[in-house]
């Protein structure tokens, strides 16, 4: 983690919680959105954007105090932050490290961009997308989205 | 894989398709043999947008099996107008009927509805999505006229918006069929359909053309669809392409004698009436085939034989 050295000064260390590192530059707020974290429950959140990185030229980093993310939550991040690393911190020590893995399916996370899709109406159904290597596809209407997946995040 | 519902042609394997078509052929041969087969059974018709022909075809099929239909009626006169969800509607009608047929303007409606019911649900068209029973009757007609293997088929017209075209293409990729897609540049197959055909269906042999001329002599089947005038931003754009995709007796001089011409109907002016009198014309036969094919499907589903395949 040599590339962590500099920005530690800018983004404070957390005591217990989750550090999401190596997020693609500019995606930090989408990371929070996809996780449904908006600070309204009093979570202490630190965000570093476009900090220098060895691995990605510029990266974002998100620290969430007092909350440990589950593997399912982490995997959803793969849609917008495929290179992310997740560190679970307890008492200032990293106790677990995860990488995101692309799930086969994500439910209730993205909303379908097709206005003609049944999931965009008032039906009691949550969205469901199959996840491919380079795209996602609505399980109901079949619409494929390659770019701009972040814009589908259901907030 | 279990098929309690018939939602898309993508879910149909080669053996599923053959099971339905074989059963349809038996029924067409001897309709009297199944006249009482489903006496007392009720089919629920839920048409959220009008489609008189498809509805009548299902109604006829069910009655020829000895059963009857219950019809939700028009959307205007139903509780849908009061804002009831599709999920609620199907759960209510499920209580009355042994199987449901759904036509709905939204894509994915049949997939969603099928998640709320236990009786078999047949998709009779969901917006720009799927129309699998049309595909099955198309396949039946192709098999009767040209066979499904070692087939060279041209599919022409509005390939972009034509759900019957997409649905047919997926189903044909189960067979040794060379598929040639002929359309104006602006109405080509959606990229995601091409993607599916190439990526997910290894056997698909797909080529795209702007002109019918070069490919016509090699075709066993020419499947024509309507180029919809309303799809074009202005009339001159439409006029530029429309003529190129119309079939008349002169066009067909370049075709093989045994070429079969199909069309899902209704047609407007893409096939001249003079073609009706030739041996090429199979579109009315195609429409009539809807009844035995839907009888076969309903029979398989109501008898619980729609179920297990080897996969
Ligand atoms: Zn959709």
Tab-separated table of C-alpha atoms and ligand atoms in Angstrom:
chain	number	residue	atom	x	y	z
A	1	UNK	CA	0.000	0.000	0.000
A	2	UNK	CA	2.827	2.385	-0.779
A	3	UNK	CA	0.436	4.650	-2.621
A	4	UNK	CA	-1.495	5.191	0.589
A	5	UNK	CA	1.318	7.140	2.193
A	6	UNK	CA	0.524	10.617	1.044
A	7	UNK	CA	-3.220	10.867	1.247
A	8	UNK	CA	-3.390	9.425	4.756
A	9	UNK	CA	-2.609	12.930	5.789
A	10	UNK	CA	-5.648	14.220	3.912
A	11	UNK	CA	-8.192	11.529	4.713
A	12	UNK	CA	-8.265	10.742	8.393
A	13	UNK	CA	-7.733	7.249	9.738
A	14	UNK	CA	-10.798	5.516	11.020
A	15	UNK	CA	-11.106	3.589	14.212
A	16	UNK	CA	-13.587	0.929	13.131
A	17	UNK	CA	-15.430	0.494	9.882
A	18	UNK	CA	-14.681	0.056	6.203
A	19	UNK	CA	-12.132	1.620	3.893
A	20	UNK	CA	-12.952	1.341	0.206
A	21	UNK	CA	-9.787	2.033	-1.707
A	22	UNK	CA	-8.774	2.053	-5.378
A	23	UNK	CA	-12.099	3.392	-6.523
A	24	UNK	CA	-11.826	4.840	-10.027
A	25	UNK	CA	-11.315	8.584	-9.941
A	26	UNK	CA	-14.606	10.465	-9.676
A	27	UNK	CA	-16.718	7.476	-8.612
A	28	UNK	CA	-16.638	7.975	-4.844
A	29	UNK	CA	-20.070	9.539	-4.609
A	30	UNK	CA	-21.498	6.766	-6.788
A	31	UNK	CA	-19.957	4.253	-4.401
A	32	UNK	CA	-21.872	5.836	-1.558
A	33	UNK	CA	-25.041	5.923	-3.647
A	34	UNK	CA	-24.825	2.278	-4.690
A	35	UNK	CA	-24.335	1.315	-1.057
A	36	UNK	CA	-27.276	3.472	-0.059
A	37	UNK	CA	-25.122	5.506	2.318
A	38	UNK	CA	-26.082	9.162	2.445
A	39	UNK	CA	-25.013	10.149	5.925
A	40	UNK	CA	-28.604	10.532	7.072
A	41	UNK	CA	-28.068	7.930	9.760
A	42	UNK	CA	-25.230	9.842	11.286
A	43	UNK	CA	-22.404	7.739	9.827
A	44	UNK	CA	-19.071	9.491	9.743
A	45	UNK	CA	-17.855	9.378	6.157
A	46	UNK	CA	-14.563	10.584	4.687
A	47	UNK	CA	-14.107	10.866	0.965
A	48	UNK	CA	-10.885	11.479	-0.910
A	49	UNK	CA	-11.254	12.192	-4.590
A	50	UNK	CA	-8.655	12.121	-7.333
A	51	UNK	CA	-5.779	11.356	-5.031
A	52	UNK	CA	-2.586	10.125	-6.737
A	53	UNK	CA	-2.231	6.368	-6.970
A	54	UNK	CA	0.371	3.955	-8.333
A	55	UNK	CA	-2.188	1.496	-9.618
A	56	UNK	CA	-4.755	3.911	-11.055
A	57	UNK	CA	-3.417	7.295	-12.062
A	58	UNK	CA	-6.008	8.974	-9.907
A	59	UNK	CA	-8.241	7.195	-7.473
A	60	UNK	CA	-10.934	7.890	-4.951
A	61	UNK	CA	-11.059	6.520	-1.442
A	62	UNK	CA	-14.063	6.242	0.846
A	63	UNK	CA	-13.952	5.605	4.572
A	64	UNK	CA	-17.081	4.743	6.502
A	65	UNK	CA	-16.741	4.871	10.259
A	66	UNK	CA	-18.711	2.402	12.346
A	67	UNK	CA	-19.978	0.172	9.567
A	68	UNK	CA	-18.597	-3.113	8.209
A	69	UNK	CA	-19.748	-3.892	4.708
A	70	UNK	CA	-20.945	-7.376	3.848
A	71	UNK	CA	-19.563	-9.297	0.871
A	72	UNK	CA	-22.851	-8.758	-1.015
A	73	UNK	CA	-22.589	-5.017	-0.591
A	74	UNK	CA	-18.975	-5.124	-1.624
A	75	UNK	CA	-19.743	-7.100	-4.771
A	76	UNK	CA	-22.250	-4.545	-5.959
A	77	UNK	CA	-19.377	-2.062	-6.009
A	78	UNK	CA	-17.821	-4.046	-8.827
A	79	UNK	CA	-20.293	-2.483	-11.237
A	80	UNK	CA	-18.691	0.932	-10.892
A	81	UNK	CA	-15.431	0.274	-9.047
A	82	UNK	CA	-14.079	-3.030	-10.367
A	83	UNK	CA	-10.602	-2.457	-8.934
A	84	UNK	CA	-11.748	-1.520	-5.457
A	85	UNK	CA	-10.156	-3.050	-2.395
A	86	UNK	CA	-12.043	-3.239	0.846
A	87	UNK	CA	-10.391	-3.098	4.241
A	88	UNK	CA	-12.389	-3.825	7.353
A	89	UNK	CA	-10.888	-1.917	10.263
A	90	UNK	CA	-11.260	-2.625	13.980
A	91	UNK	CA	-9.398	-0.551	16.560
A	92	UNK	CA	-7.269	1.061	13.852
A	93	UNK	CA	-6.114	-2.335	12.528
A	94	UNK	CA	-7.060	-3.821	9.178
A	95	UNK	CA	-8.609	-7.166	10.150
A	96	UNK	CA	-9.955	-8.232	6.753
A	97	UNK	CA	-9.117	-7.360	3.175
A	98	UNK	CA	-11.475	-8.076	0.293
A	99	UNK	CA	-11.537	-7.456	-3.399
A	100	UNK	CA	-14.801	-7.000	-5.182
A	101	UNK	CA	-16.105	-9.851	-7.293
A	102	UNK	CA	-18.669	-9.364	-9.993
A	103	UNK	CA	-21.957	-10.904	-8.887
A	104	UNK	CA	-24.037	-12.774	-11.506
A	105	UNK	CA	-27.112	-10.751	-10.672
A	106	UNK	CA	-27.859	-7.517	-8.823
A	107	UNK	CA	-31.313	-6.858	-7.440
A	108	UNK	CA	-32.863	-3.567	-6.409
A	109	UNK	CA	-29.663	-1.629	-7.015
A	110	UNK	CA	-30.034	-0.205	-10.518
A	111	UNK	CA	-33.132	1.103	-12.209
A	112	UNK	CA	-33.883	0.186	-15.809
A	113	UNK	CA	-33.290	3.009	-18.321
A	114	UNK	CA	-36.024	1.666	-20.633
A	115	UNK	CA	-39.196	3.670	-20.012
A	116	UNK	CA	-41.183	0.832	-21.608
A	117	UNK	CA	-39.937	-1.687	-19.037
A	118	UNK	CA	-42.450	-3.145	-16.583
A	119	UNK	CA	-40.065	-2.434	-13.678
A	120	UNK	CA	-40.376	1.314	-14.253
A	121	UNK	CA	-44.099	1.321	-13.418
A	122	UNK	CA	-45.864	0.922	-10.101
A	123	UNK	CA	-45.589	-2.856	-9.932
A	124	UNK	CA	-44.446	-4.540	-6.709
A	125	UNK	CA	-41.218	-5.757	-8.254
A	126	UNK	CA	-37.613	-4.760	-7.730
A	127	UNK	CA	-35.208	-4.348	-10.588
A	128	UNK	CA	-32.945	-7.236	-11.508
A	129	UNK	CA	-29.922	-7.096	-13.777
A	130	UNK	CA	-27.686	-9.858	-15.015
A	131	UNK	CA	-24.056	-8.813	-14.816
A	132	UNK	CA	-21.757	-9.514	-17.765
A	133	UNK	CA	-18.045	-8.763	-18.032
A	134	UNK	CA	-18.601	-5.435	-19.710
A	135	UNK	CA	-22.301	-4.706	-19.286
A	136	UNK	CA	-25.501	-5.326	-17.350
A	137	UNK	CA	-28.816	-6.522	-18.752
A	138	UNK	CA	-32.320	-6.036	-17.350
A	139	UNK	CA	-33.805	-9.461	-16.573
A	140	UNK	CA	-37.272	-8.192	-17.458
A	141	UNK	CA	-36.994	-6.212	-20.694
A	142	UNK	CA	-33.557	-7.360	-21.854
A	143	UNK	CA	-32.079	-3.879	-22.207
A	144	UNK	CA	-28.277	-3.947	-22.161
A	145	UNK	CA	-26.307	-1.108	-20.610
A	146	UNK	CA	-22.568	-0.919	-21.197
A	147	UNK	CA	-21.519	2.547	-20.192
A	148	UNK	CA	-23.068	4.906	-17.718
A	149	UNK	CA	-24.014	2.160	-15.298
A	150	UNK	CA	-23.479	4.670	-12.503
A	151	UNK	CA	-26.365	6.754	-13.852
A	152	UNK	CA	-28.746	3.831	-13.216
A	153	UNK	CA	-28.009	3.658	-9.522
A	154	UNK	CA	-31.326	3.672	-7.741
A	155	UNK	CA	-30.970	6.275	-5.019
B	1	UNK	CA	-35.133	-26.623	-17.132
B	2	UNK	CA	-38.858	-26.490	-16.504
B	3	UNK	CA	-41.315	-24.581	-18.654
B	4	UNK	CA	-44.457	-23.824	-16.743
B	5	UNK	CA	-44.658	-20.586	-18.624
B	6	UNK	CA	-43.933	-19.606	-22.190
B	7	UNK	CA	-42.400	-16.149	-22.026
B	8	UNK	CA	-39.728	-15.817	-24.707
B	9	UNK	CA	-38.450	-17.842	-27.603
B	10	UNK	CA	-35.011	-17.711	-25.993
B	11	UNK	CA	-36.142	-20.152	-23.337
B	12	UNK	CA	-37.102	-22.737	-25.971
B	13	UNK	CA	-34.602	-25.450	-26.761
B	14	UNK	CA	-34.611	-27.375	-29.995
B	15	UNK	CA	-36.349	-30.272	-28.290
B	16	UNK	CA	-38.989	-27.969	-26.762
B	17	UNK	CA	-39.713	-26.572	-30.206
B	18	UNK	CA	-39.897	-30.003	-31.803
B	19	UNK	CA	-42.215	-31.268	-29.081
B	20	UNK	CA	-44.659	-28.434	-29.745
B	21	UNK	CA	-44.449	-28.671	-33.534
B	22	UNK	CA	-44.872	-32.459	-33.533
B	23	UNK	CA	-47.908	-32.166	-31.296
B	24	UNK	CA	-49.315	-29.401	-33.524
B	25	UNK	CA	-48.883	-31.623	-36.589
B	26	UNK	CA	-50.761	-34.475	-34.884
B	27	UNK	CA	-53.568	-32.116	-33.928
B	28	UNK	CA	-53.757	-30.619	-37.428
B	29	UNK	CA	-54.022	-34.144	-38.841
B	30	UNK	CA	-56.825	-35.215	-36.573
B	31	UNK	CA	-58.448	-32.322	-34.704
B	32	UNK	CA	-61.416	-34.470	-33.709
B	33	UNK	CA	-59.156	-36.593	-31.499
B	34	UNK	CA	-58.618	-33.686	-29.095
B	35	UNK	CA	-62.083	-32.154	-29.268
B	36	UNK	CA	-62.914	-33.012	-25.635
B	37	UNK	CA	-59.428	-33.216	-24.285
B	38	UNK	CA	-59.698	-30.213	-22.000
B	39	UNK	CA	-63.437	-30.096	-21.408
B	40	UNK	CA	-64.177	-27.870	-18.440
B	41	UNK	CA	-60.787	-26.136	-18.507
B	42	UNK	CA	-60.740	-22.349	-18.590
B	43	UNK	CA	-58.192	-20.081	-20.205
B	44	UNK	CA	-57.913	-16.528	-18.870
B	45	UNK	CA	-57.406	-13.887	-21.552
B	46	UNK	CA	-55.717	-10.741	-20.291
B	47	UNK	CA	-55.259	-8.332	-23.163
B	48	UNK	CA	-54.030	-4.991	-21.910
B	49	UNK	CA	-53.758	-3.775	-25.483
B	50	UNK	CA	-55.996	-4.779	-28.353
B	51	UNK	CA	-55.018	-7.656	-30.611
B	52	UNK	CA	-58.129	-9.160	-32.094
B	53	UNK	CA	-56.389	-11.822	-34.159
B	54	UNK	CA	-54.073	-13.185	-31.510
B	55	UNK	CA	-56.921	-13.190	-29.017
B	56	UNK	CA	-59.302	-14.961	-31.411
B	57	UNK	CA	-56.621	-17.481	-32.267
B	58	UNK	CA	-56.146	-18.414	-28.595
B	59	UNK	CA	-59.895	-18.447	-28.049
B	60	UNK	CA	-60.405	-20.764	-31.013
B	61	UNK	CA	-57.581	-23.042	-29.878
B	62	UNK	CA	-59.014	-23.378	-26.367
B	63	UNK	CA	-62.550	-24.048	-27.615
B	64	UNK	CA	-61.299	-26.654	-30.091
B	65	UNK	CA	-59.760	-28.473	-27.130
B	66	UNK	CA	-63.170	-28.576	-25.461
B	67	UNK	CA	-62.381	-25.801	-23.003
B	68	UNK	CA	-63.583	-22.248	-22.695
B	69	UNK	CA	-62.218	-18.781	-22.026
B	70	UNK	CA	-62.757	-16.066	-19.459
B	71	UNK	CA	-61.926	-12.650	-20.777
B	72	UNK	CA	-60.823	-9.669	-18.738
B	73	UNK	CA	-62.417	-7.441	-21.381
B	74	UNK	CA	-61.042	-4.142	-22.484
B	75	UNK	CA	-58.730	-2.187	-20.235
B	76	UNK	CA	-61.156	0.738	-20.258
B	77	UNK	CA	-63.845	-1.305	-18.572
B	78	UNK	CA	-61.653	-3.090	-16.026
B	79	UNK	CA	-60.199	-2.276	-12.639
B	80	UNK	CA	-56.869	-1.648	-14.351
B	81	UNK	CA	-58.317	1.724	-15.171
B	82	UNK	CA	-58.557	2.323	-11.431
B	83	UNK	CA	-54.828	1.789	-11.057
B	84	UNK	CA	-54.663	-1.873	-10.090
B	85	UNK	CA	-51.223	-3.338	-10.700
B	86	UNK	CA	-50.607	-6.111	-13.199
B	87	UNK	CA	-49.273	-8.229	-10.352
B	88	UNK	CA	-52.644	-7.966	-8.558
B	89	UNK	CA	-54.675	-8.557	-11.711
B	90	UNK	CA	-52.910	-11.815	-12.565
B	91	UNK	CA	-53.144	-13.057	-8.991
B	92	UNK	CA	-56.907	-12.515	-9.051
B	93	UNK	CA	-57.556	-14.077	-12.466
B	94	UNK	CA	-55.288	-17.002	-11.580
B	95	UNK	CA	-58.032	-18.024	-9.184
B	96	UNK	CA	-60.526	-18.395	-12.026
B	97	UNK	CA	-58.495	-19.959	-14.809
B	98	UNK	CA	-56.287	-22.991	-15.491
B	99	UNK	CA	-53.877	-21.002	-17.639
B	100	UNK	CA	-53.399	-17.350	-18.571
B	101	UNK	CA	-52.618	-15.549	-21.807
B	102	UNK	CA	-51.145	-12.078	-21.384
B	103	UNK	CA	-50.717	-9.258	-23.892
B	104	UNK	CA	-49.305	-6.101	-22.333
B	105	UNK	CA	-47.755	-2.886	-23.661
B	106	UNK	CA	-44.748	-2.991	-21.308
B	107	UNK	CA	-41.623	-4.994	-22.025
B	108	UNK	CA	-40.937	-7.654	-19.438
B	109	UNK	CA	-44.595	-7.714	-18.312
B	110	UNK	CA	-44.950	-11.452	-18.925
B	111	UNK	CA	-41.734	-12.263	-17.068
B	112	UNK	CA	-42.906	-10.269	-14.095
B	113	UNK	CA	-46.462	-11.621	-14.175
B	114	UNK	CA	-45.185	-15.194	-14.291
B	115	UNK	CA	-43.404	-14.606	-10.985
B	116	UNK	CA	-46.762	-14.032	-9.294
B	117	UNK	CA	-48.772	-17.013	-10.551
B	118	UNK	CA	-48.650	-20.796	-10.375
B	119	UNK	CA	-50.825	-21.575	-13.397
B	120	UNK	CA	-49.067	-21.617	-16.794
B	121	UNK	CA	-48.744	-18.169	-18.350
B	122	UNK	CA	-48.326	-17.604	-22.080
B	123	UNK	CA	-46.866	-14.373	-23.346
B	124	UNK	CA	-48.942	-13.098	-26.265
B	125	UNK	CA	-46.722	-10.059	-26.760
B	126	UNK	CA	-45.108	-7.695	-24.238
B	127	UNK	CA	-44.505	-4.325	-25.816
B	128	UNK	CA	-41.456	-4.397	-28.053
B	129	UNK	CA	-40.336	-7.533	-26.246
B	130	UNK	CA	-41.389	-11.045	-27.144
B	131	UNK	CA	-44.145	-12.943	-28.899
B	132	UNK	CA	-43.175	-16.621	-28.628
B	133	UNK	CA	-46.406	-18.177	-29.895
B	134	UNK	CA	-46.026	-16.211	-33.127
B	135	UNK	CA	-42.531	-17.650	-33.402
B	136	UNK	CA	-43.792	-21.187	-32.905
B	137	UNK	CA	-46.386	-20.841	-35.639
B	138	UNK	CA	-43.725	-19.303	-37.886
B	139	UNK	CA	-41.452	-22.265	-37.209
B	140	UNK	CA	-44.286	-24.676	-37.875
B	141	UNK	CA	-44.923	-23.037	-41.239
B	142	UNK	CA	-41.220	-23.037	-42.121
B	143	UNK	CA	-40.916	-26.701	-41.174
B	144	UNK	CA	-43.947	-27.651	-43.277
B	145	UNK	CA	-42.686	-25.762	-46.321
B	146	UNK	CA	-38.896	-25.899	-46.255
B	147	UNK	CA	-37.696	-27.849	-43.226
B	148	UNK	CA	-35.790	-26.320	-40.319
B	149	UNK	CA	-32.327	-27.704	-40.975
B	150	UNK	CA	-30.114	-26.796	-43.867
B	151	UNK	CA	-32.347	-23.758	-44.195
B	152	UNK	CA	-31.466	-20.457	-45.850
B	153	UNK	CA	-33.877	-17.760	-44.751
B	154	UNK	CA	-34.098	-14.071	-45.550
B	155	UNK	CA	-35.815	-11.871	-42.964
B	156	UNK	CA	-36.675	-8.496	-44.403
B	157	UNK	CA	-38.264	-5.207	-43.402
B	158	UNK	CA	-38.342	-3.449	-40.054
B	159	UNK	CA	-35.813	-5.505	-38.158
B	160	UNK	CA	-35.233	-2.869	-35.524
B	161	UNK	CA	-38.668	-2.746	-33.949
B	162	UNK	CA	-40.060	-6.080	-35.076
B	163	UNK	CA	-40.369	-8.289	-32.039
B	164	UNK	CA	-41.539	-11.205	-34.206
B	165	UNK	CA	-38.239	-10.957	-36.071
B	166	UNK	CA	-36.078	-10.989	-32.942
B	167	UNK	CA	-38.035	-13.835	-31.492
B	168	UNK	CA	-37.787	-15.886	-34.699
B	169	UNK	CA	-34.053	-15.254	-34.998
B	170	UNK	CA	-33.388	-16.571	-31.498
B	171	UNK	CA	-35.458	-19.679	-32.111
B	172	UNK	CA	-33.854	-20.382	-35.490
B	173	UNK	CA	-30.420	-20.340	-33.919
B	174	UNK	CA	-31.305	-23.758	-32.470
B	175	UNK	CA	-31.252	-25.123	-36.001
B	176	UNK	CA	-28.791	-25.316	-38.856
B	177	UNK	CA	-30.230	-22.170	-40.406
B	178	UNK	CA	-28.416	-19.479	-42.356
B	179	UNK	CA	-30.130	-16.227	-41.473
B	180	UNK	CA	-29.884	-13.227	-43.782
B	181	UNK	CA	-31.284	-9.957	-42.474
B	182	UNK	CA	-32.334	-7.439	-45.110
B	183	UNK	CA	-33.296	-3.892	-44.148
B	184	UNK	CA	-32.535	-0.219	-44.638
B	185	UNK	CA	-29.569	0.954	-42.601
B	186	UNK	CA	-31.854	2.760	-40.161
B	187	UNK	CA	-33.949	-0.329	-39.403
B	188	UNK	CA	-31.204	-2.907	-38.859
B	189	UNK	CA	-31.396	-5.441	-36.076
B	190	UNK	CA	-30.690	-3.896	-32.684
B	191	UNK	CA	-27.052	-4.413	-31.746
B	192	UNK	CA	-28.036	-6.338	-28.654
B	193	UNK	CA	-29.946	-8.880	-30.705
B	194	UNK	CA	-26.927	-9.350	-32.983
B	195	UNK	CA	-24.779	-9.603	-29.868
B	196	UNK	CA	-26.990	-12.348	-28.477
B	197	UNK	CA	-27.107	-14.218	-31.744
B	198	UNK	CA	-23.331	-14.181	-32.096
B	199	UNK	CA	-22.300	-14.493	-28.473
B	200	UNK	CA	-24.868	-16.638	-26.821
B	201	UNK	CA	-25.991	-18.828	-29.677
B	202	UNK	CA	-22.926	-20.496	-31.096
B	203	UNK	CA	-24.740	-21.987	-34.024
B	204	UNK	CA	-26.227	-18.788	-35.364
B	205	UNK	CA	-25.070	-17.934	-38.855
B	206	UNK	CA	-26.129	-14.366	-39.339
B	207	UNK	CA	-25.466	-11.881	-42.142
B	208	UNK	CA	-26.913	-8.445	-42.804
B	209	UNK	CA	-27.777	-6.890	-46.162
B	210	UNK	CA	-29.332	-3.714	-47.492
B	211	UNK	CA	-30.498	-5.241	-50.742
B	212	UNK	CA	-32.621	-8.298	-51.368
B	213	UNK	CA	-31.345	-8.744	-54.900
B	214	UNK	CA	-28.030	-10.436	-54.203
B	215	UNK	CA	-29.416	-12.919	-51.715
B	216	UNK	CA	-32.885	-13.715	-53.109
B	217	UNK	CA	-31.857	-16.581	-55.458
B	218	UNK	CA	-30.350	-18.590	-52.598
B	219	UNK	CA	-33.338	-18.393	-50.244
B	220	UNK	CA	-35.639	-21.213	-49.163
B	221	UNK	CA	-37.810	-18.809	-47.185
B	222	UNK	CA	-38.352	-15.047	-47.366
B	223	UNK	CA	-39.972	-13.651	-44.212
B	224	UNK	CA	-41.314	-10.160	-44.895
B	225	UNK	CA	-42.362	-7.621	-42.276
B	226	UNK	CA	-43.898	-4.204	-42.625
B	227	UNK	CA	-41.714	-1.127	-42.726
B	228	UNK	CA	-43.620	1.210	-40.520
B	229	UNK	CA	-44.070	4.626	-42.047
B	230	UNK	CA	-44.420	6.201	-38.616
B	231	UNK	CA	-40.875	5.120	-37.715
B	232	UNK	CA	-39.398	7.593	-40.179
B	233	UNK	CA	-38.690	11.182	-39.228
B	234	UNK	CA	-40.056	12.403	-42.563
B	235	UNK	CA	-41.996	11.085	-45.514
B	236	UNK	CA	-39.178	11.494	-48.076
B	237	UNK	CA	-36.907	9.266	-45.981
B	238	UNK	CA	-39.647	6.659	-45.991
B	239	UNK	CA	-40.285	6.937	-49.736
B	240	UNK	CA	-36.575	6.465	-50.407
B	241	UNK	CA	-36.492	3.031	-48.821
B	242	UNK	CA	-40.046	1.726	-49.011
B	243	UNK	CA	-40.002	0.634	-52.665
B	244	UNK	CA	-36.854	-1.419	-52.197
B	245	UNK	CA	-38.554	-3.721	-49.779
B	246	UNK	CA	-41.757	-4.504	-51.622
B	247	UNK	CA	-42.340	-7.873	-53.219
B	248	UNK	CA	-44.305	-8.459	-56.417
B	249	UNK	CA	-44.437	-11.168	-59.074
B	250	UNK	CA	-41.599	-9.540	-60.975
B	251	UNK	CA	-39.338	-9.493	-57.919
B	252	UNK	CA	-39.935	-13.185	-57.446
B	253	UNK	CA	-38.820	-14.097	-60.962
B	254	UNK	CA	-35.292	-14.126	-59.592
B	255	UNK	CA	-36.262	-16.497	-56.781
B	256	UNK	CA	-36.206	-20.263	-56.683
B	257	UNK	CA	-39.455	-21.962	-57.680
B	258	UNK	CA	-39.795	-23.443	-54.218
B	259	UNK	CA	-39.234	-20.171	-52.343
B	260	UNK	CA	-41.741	-19.782	-49.497
B	261	UNK	CA	-42.869	-16.221	-48.775
B	262	UNK	CA	-44.104	-15.539	-45.237
B	263	UNK	CA	-45.451	-12.513	-43.370
B	264	UNK	CA	-46.803	-12.260	-39.800
B	265	UNK	CA	-49.694	-10.074	-41.094
B	266	UNK	CA	-51.320	-7.632	-41.265
B	267	UNK	CA	-49.556	-6.474	-44.423
B	268	UNK	CA	-49.967	-3.078	-46.011
B	269	UNK	CA	-48.180	-2.849	-49.346
B	270	UNK	CA	-45.008	-4.871	-48.823
B	271	UNK	CA	-46.403	-7.909	-50.665
B	272	UNK	CA	-48.438	-7.207	-53.817
B	273	UNK	CA	-51.788	-9.072	-54.022
B	274	UNK	CA	-50.616	-10.810	-57.221
B	275	UNK	CA	-48.159	-12.826	-55.095
B	276	UNK	CA	-51.134	-14.393	-53.273
B	277	UNK	CA	-51.939	-16.413	-56.394
B	278	UNK	CA	-48.454	-17.917	-56.656
B	279	UNK	CA	-47.144	-21.078	-54.992
B	280	UNK	CA	-44.761	-18.882	-53.025
B	281	UNK	CA	-47.438	-17.388	-50.794
B	282	UNK	CA	-47.649	-19.046	-47.376
B	283	UNK	CA	-48.837	-16.150	-45.187
B	284	UNK	CA	-52.484	-17.135	-44.897
B	285	UNK	CA	-51.516	-20.715	-44.177
B	286	UNK	CA	-49.101	-19.250	-41.607
B	287	UNK	CA	-51.938	-17.369	-39.878
B	288	UNK	CA	-54.138	-20.484	-39.856
B	289	UNK	CA	-51.318	-22.510	-38.312
B	290	UNK	CA	-51.687	-20.368	-35.215
B	291	UNK	CA	-54.631	-22.475	-34.073
B	292	UNK	CA	-53.050	-25.986	-34.081
B	293	UNK	CA	-49.809	-24.571	-32.680
B	294	UNK	CA	-51.615	-22.815	-29.823
B	295	UNK	CA	-53.735	-25.927	-29.275
B	296	UNK	CA	-50.535	-27.968	-28.979
B	297	UNK	CA	-49.009	-25.510	-26.515
B	298	UNK	CA	-52.134	-25.323	-24.391
B	299	UNK	CA	-52.474	-29.097	-24.458
B	300	UNK	CA	-48.868	-29.587	-23.320
B	301	UNK	CA	-49.150	-26.981	-20.571
B	302	UNK	CA	-52.584	-28.039	-19.303
B	303	UNK	CA	-51.570	-31.697	-19.280
B	304	UNK	CA	-48.446	-30.827	-17.319
B	305	UNK	CA	-46.289	-32.063	-20.177
B	306	UNK	CA	-44.772	-28.684	-20.895
B	307	UNK	CA	-42.372	-29.564	-18.139
B	308	UNK	CA	-39.222	-31.532	-17.929
B	309	UNK	CA	-36.795	-31.572	-20.790
B	310	UNK	CA	-33.394	-33.219	-20.755
B	311	UNK	CA	-31.477	-30.054	-20.039
C	1	LIG	ZN1	-35.902	-3.303	-18.048
